[in-house]
Amino acid sequence: MCNASNAGLPSLWRGLALTADGLACQRGARVLFRDLTFAVRCSEALVVTGPNGAGKSSLLRIVAGLLAPQAGAIRIDGLPAEARPAESIHYLGHDDAVKPALTVRENLGFWRTLLGASGLAVDDALEEVGLPGLGRLPAGVLSAGQKRRLAIARLLVTRRPVWVLDEPTTALDVTAQARFAALGRAHLADGGLILAATHTPLDFGTGARALTLGGPVAARAPGKADDDGAFDDASGGAP
């Protein structure tokens, strides 16, 4: 169960768990992974690592509902009967999804309206990601790192328990990476959960575990954790 105090969690998030059961993904003739099983519970982070081509982005897209697995299933346990699982997930991919002709504030306001105004106000979210005072600027003049921070701010204006993050710190400097890691720890402390693929170490605290794709085939059963909490896929992924 959760390692955060249930008394302080939003009622929707208590007992929440994301489970992958026997996932397989094949691109063309190449199997990226198969028989991949894991669970992430509220207040936990699972950080997916591995070489390029191992299937990290494909796995996250499967979890987010953007790509169908060849086999297996994803489920989110603990949601109210009337809740839609897709509306419990924030997906942050490689594309920052920033409209250059709109202002910074207009970009974030659009996402807040589309996804639901259940989180921070726009200006407060911009403050949290280190973009104070830039709301009136056209988003097209932002640097790559600033655009990434604007994309990250979407996680804050709409509260959703499951964060699925694909290389979230791309283009961020060391200070911005640390700021993002702190936002992730705060999300976990609130009872949220994180599934993130990254080449950059992220300090999500004691609630973080590792899942490694693309390693050699292990002798243990596919999807079983080893002593340090890492997982190996059955296929070995890309060379």
C-alpha positions in Angstrom: 0.0 0.0 0.0 1.0 3.7 0.1 4.0 4.7 2.1 2.4 8.2 2.7 -0.1 8.8 5.4 -3.5 8.0 4.1 -5.1 10.7 6.3 -3.4 13.5 4.2 -4.1 12.1 0.7 -6.8 13.2 -1.7 -9.6 10.7 -1.4 -9.2 9.8 -5.1 -5.6 8.8 -4.5 -5.8 6.5 -1.5 -5.0 2.9 -2.4 -4.2 3.9 -6.0 -1.9 1.5 -7.9 -0.7 1.3 -11.6 -0.1 -2.3 -12.6 1.4 -3.7 -15.8 0.7 -7.4 -16.4 2.6 -9.4 -19.0 3.3 -6.5 -21.4 4.9 -7.2 -24.7 5.9 -4.7 -27.4 7.2 -5.4 -30.9 8.3 -2.8 -33.5 8.6 -4.4 -36.9 10.4 -7.7 -36.5 12.1 -6.7 -33.3 10.7 -7.5 -29.8 11.5 -4.7 -27.5 10.3 -6.4 -24.3 7.9 -9.2 -23.4 6.3 -10.7 -20.2 7.0 -7.3 -18.4 5.1 -7.1 -15.1 5.4 -4.4 -12.5 3.3 -2.3 -10.1 3.7 1.3 -8.9 1.6 2.4 -5.9 0.8 5.8 -4.5 3.8 7.7 -3.2 6.1 5.5 -5.4 8.2 6.3 -8.4 9.5 3.8 -10.9 12.4 5.1 -13.0 12.9 3.3 -16.4 16.4 3.2 -17.7 18.2 1.5 -20.6 20.0 2.2 -23.8 18.4 4.0 -26.8 16.0 1.6 -28.6 15.3 -0.6 -25.5 11.6 0.4 -25.5 11.4 3.0 -22.8 9.3 5.5 -24.8 7.2 2.6 -26.1 6.5 1.4 -22.6 5.4 4.9 -21.5 3.2 5.3 -24.5 1.5 2.0 -23.7 0.9 3.0 -20.1 -0.5 6.4 -21.3 -2.9 4.7 -23.7 -1.2 6.0 -26.8 0.1 2.7 -28.1 -1.5 -0.7 -27.9 0.7 -3.5 -26.4 1.3 -6.7 -28.4 0.2 -8.6 -25.3 -0.6 -7.8 -21.7 -2.6 -5.1 -20.0 -2.4 -1.9 -18.0 -4.8 -1.2 -15.2 -5.2 1.5 -12.5 -6.6 0.0 -9.3 -8.2 2.1 -6.6 -10.2 4.6 -8.8 -13.8 5.3 -8.1 -16.2 3.4 -10.3 -17.2 6.6 -12.2 -13.6 7.7 -12.9 -12.0 7.4 -16.3 -8.5 6.0 -16.1 -7.2 8.2 -18.9 -8.2 11.3 -16.9 -6.0 10.2 -14.0 -2.8 10.3 -16.1 -0.5 13.1 -17.1 1.7 12.2 -20.0 4.8 14.4 -20.7 6.5 13.2 -23.9 9.4 14.5 -25.9 7.3 17.2 -27.6 6.8 20.2 -25.4 3.4 21.0 -27.1 4.0 24.7 -27.0 2.3 27.1 -29.5 4.9 29.7 -30.4 2.3 32.4 -31.4 0.6 32.3 -28.0 1.9 33.9 -24.9 3.4 31.8 -22.1 0.3 32.4 -20.0 -2.1 31.6 -22.9 -0.3 28.3 -23.6 -0.6 27.2 -20.0 -4.1 28.5 -19.7 -5.2 26.5 -22.7 -4.0 23.3 -21.0 -5.6 24.2 -17.7 -8.9 24.7 -19.4 -8.6 21.5 -21.5 -7.5 19.2 -18.7 -9.4 20.8 -15.8 -8.6 23.6 -13.4 -8.0 21.4 -10.4 -4.5 22.5 -9.6 -2.5 25.7 -9.3 -3.4 29.0 -11.0 -1.4 29.7 -14.1 0.9 32.4 -12.6 1.5 30.2 -9.5 2.5 27.3 -11.7 4.9 29.4 -13.7 6.5 30.5 -10.4 6.9 26.9 -9.4 8.8 26.0 -12.5 11.0 29.1 -12.5 9.3 31.2 -15.1 8.0 34.1 -13.0 7.2 37.3 -14.9 7.4 35.7 -18.4 3.6 35.1 -18.8 3.1 37.9 -21.4 6.0 36.8 -23.6 5.3 34.9 -26.9 6.2 31.3 -26.2 8.2 31.3 -29.4 11.0 33.4 -27.9 11.6 31.0 -25.0 14.8 28.9 -24.9 14.6 25.2 -25.2 14.9 24.8 -21.4 12.2 27.4 -20.8 9.8 25.6 -23.1 10.5 22.4 -21.3 9.7 24.1 -18.0 6.5 25.5 -19.5 5.5 21.9 -20.5 6.3 20.7 -16.9 3.9 23.4 -15.6 1.0 21.5 -17.1 1.5 18.9 -14.4 0.8 21.5 -11.8 -2.3 23.3 -13.2 -4.3 20.1 -13.3 -4.1 17.6 -10.4 -3.7 14.0 -11.7 -2.3 11.2 -9.6 -0.3 9.4 -12.3 2.6 11.1 -13.9 4.1 9.4 -17.0 7.2 11.2 -17.9 9.5 10.6 -21.0 12.9 12.3 -20.5 11.3 15.1 -18.5 14.5 17.0 -17.9 15.6 17.3 -21.5 17.2 20.7 -22.1 17.1 21.6 -18.4 20.2 22.9 -16.6 21.3 21.4 -13.3 19.3 23.9 -11.3 16.1 23.3 -13.2 16.7 19.5 -12.9 16.9 19.9 -9.2 13.7 22.0 -9.1 11.9 19.4 -11.2 13.0 16.6 -8.9 11.6 18.6 -5.9 8.3 18.9 -7.7 8.3 15.1 -8.2 9.0 14.5 -4.5 6.2 16.8 -3.5 3.8 14.9 -5.9 4.9 11.6 -4.2 4.4 13.1 -0.8 0.8 14.0 -1.8 0.2 10.4 -2.7 0.8 10.5 -6.4 2.8 8.1 -8.4 5.4 8.5 -11.1 6.6 6.4 -14.0 9.6 8.1 -15.7 12.1 7.2 -18.4 15.3 9.1 -18.2 19.0 9.0 -19.0 19.6 11.6 -16.2 19.6 10.6 -12.5 16.5 12.0 -10.8 16.3 12.3 -7.0 12.7 11.3 -6.3 13.6 10.2 -2.8 13.2 7.0 -1.0 10.0 6.1 -2.8 11.9 5.5 -6.1 12.8 2.2 -7.7 14.4 1.3 -11.0 13.3 -0.8 -13.9 16.0 -1.5 -16.5 15.1 -2.4 -20.1 17.6 -3.6 -22.7 19.8 -5.7 -20.4 20.8 -9.3 -20.8 18.2 -12.0 -20.3 18.1 -12.8 -16.6 17.9 -16.3 -15.2 15.0 -15.2 -12.9 11.4 -15.1 -14.2 10.6 -12.2 -16.4 9.2 -9.2 -14.6 10.5 -10.3 -11.2 12.5 -7.8 -9.2 16.0 -8.5 -8.1 17.5 -7.5 -4.7 17.8 -3.8 -5.5 14.3 -3.5 -7.0 15.4 -3.4 -10.7 13.6 -5.4 -13.3 14.9 -7.0 -16.5 12.8 -7.6 -19.6 12.6 -11.0 -21.2 13.9 -10.1 -24.6 17.1 -8.2 -23.8 16.0 -5.2 -25.9 18.3 -3.5 -28.2 22.0 -4.4 -28.4 
